[in-house]
Structure formats: C-alpha cells, structure tokens
C-alpha cells in the first residue's frame, strides 16, 4: 500500500483498513507460532502498512485541529 493511496482515503476508510490489517497481523502471528507461515516477508509488509496508516491518520487529525 502506497502513501499516496492512503492519503486519498477518508478517516472511516483508514479505520476499516487498519482493522483489517490488524486482523491479518494477528493471523500471521498465529501461523508463525504454529509453523504454518509460508510468506514470512508478509509480516514486515503488514507491520509497515499499519504504521503508514497510523501516521497519515495522525497527520489528518492534526490538520483538522489546526
């Protein structure tokens, strides 16, 4: 997910995307613990996408307040 794509989304869409990424992160951690995880790089990608969404959401909320 690119930052440009995230910036075009509304706050509600960002919240929904964040929730789905958190679920995916949980599932990936569960698969890793049970030894079923095949794409280990996906963990890193999901973690960074979560950080991107949180950062841009914080920027948008700060812009609203200012």
Short mmCIF file of C-alpha atoms in Angstrom, two decimals:
data_model
loop_
_atom_site.label_atom_id
_atom_site.label_comp_id
_atom_site.label_asym_id
_atom_site.label_seq_id
_atom_site.Cartn_x
_atom_site.Cartn_y
_atom_site.Cartn_z
CA UNK A 1 0.00 0.00 0.00
CA UNK A 2 1.43 3.35 -1.02
CA UNK A 3 1.19 6.54 1.00
CA UNK A 4 -0.43 8.31 -1.95
CA UNK A 5 -3.30 5.81 -1.90
CA UNK A 6 -3.72 6.14 1.85
CA UNK A 7 -3.86 9.95 1.72
CA UNK A 8 -6.86 9.89 -0.64
CA UNK A 9 -8.95 7.84 1.79
CA UNK A 10 -11.33 9.20 4.40
CA UNK A 11 -10.88 8.71 8.13
CA UNK A 12 -13.52 5.95 8.17
CA UNK A 13 -11.80 4.09 5.35
CA UNK A 14 -8.48 4.36 7.18
CA UNK A 15 -10.08 2.93 10.31
CA UNK A 16 -11.51 0.00 8.35
CA UNK A 17 -8.17 -0.67 6.63
CA UNK A 18 -6.37 -0.52 9.95
CA UNK A 19 -8.77 -3.03 11.48
CA UNK A 20 -8.34 -5.46 8.61
CA UNK A 21 -4.55 -5.15 8.73
CA UNK A 22 -4.56 -5.78 12.48
CA UNK A 23 -6.61 -8.95 11.91
CA UNK A 24 -4.19 -10.05 9.22
CA UNK A 25 -1.26 -9.35 11.53
CA UNK A 26 -2.85 -11.48 14.24
CA UNK A 27 -3.43 -14.32 11.79
CA UNK A 28 0.16 -14.11 10.55
CA UNK A 29 1.49 -14.24 14.11
CA UNK A 30 -0.73 -17.24 14.79
CA UNK A 31 0.54 -19.01 11.66
CA UNK A 32 4.13 -18.27 12.63
CA UNK A 33 3.61 -19.73 16.09
CA UNK A 34 2.13 -22.93 14.68
CA UNK A 35 4.76 -23.22 11.96
CA UNK A 36 2.34 -22.74 9.07
CA UNK A 37 3.59 -19.36 7.84
CA UNK A 38 4.91 -19.57 4.28
CA UNK A 39 5.44 -15.92 3.30
CA UNK A 40 7.48 -14.55 6.17
CA UNK A 41 8.03 -11.22 4.39
CA UNK A 42 4.29 -10.50 4.64
CA UNK A 43 4.69 -9.86 8.39
CA UNK A 44 7.04 -6.95 7.70
CA UNK A 45 4.83 -5.53 4.94
CA UNK A 46 1.71 -5.60 7.10
CA UNK A 47 3.52 -4.00 10.02
CA UNK A 48 4.74 -1.15 7.83
CA UNK A 49 1.30 -0.65 6.28
CA UNK A 50 -0.17 -0.32 9.78
CA UNK A 51 2.44 2.29 10.64
CA UNK A 52 1.74 4.21 7.42
CA UNK A 53 -1.98 4.31 8.10
CA UNK A 54 -1.49 5.42 11.71
CA UNK A 55 0.93 8.16 10.66
CA UNK A 56 -1.30 9.56 7.95
CA UNK A 57 -4.38 9.37 10.19
CA UNK A 58 -2.50 11.37 12.84
CA UNK A 59 -1.45 13.93 10.23
CA UNK A 60 -5.05 14.33 9.07
CA UNK A 61 -6.38 14.76 12.60
CA UNK A 62 -3.66 17.32 13.38
CA UNK A 63 -4.55 19.23 10.22
CA UNK A 64 -8.20 19.35 11.26
CA UNK A 65 -7.30 20.83 14.65
CA UNK A 66 -5.02 23.48 13.21
#
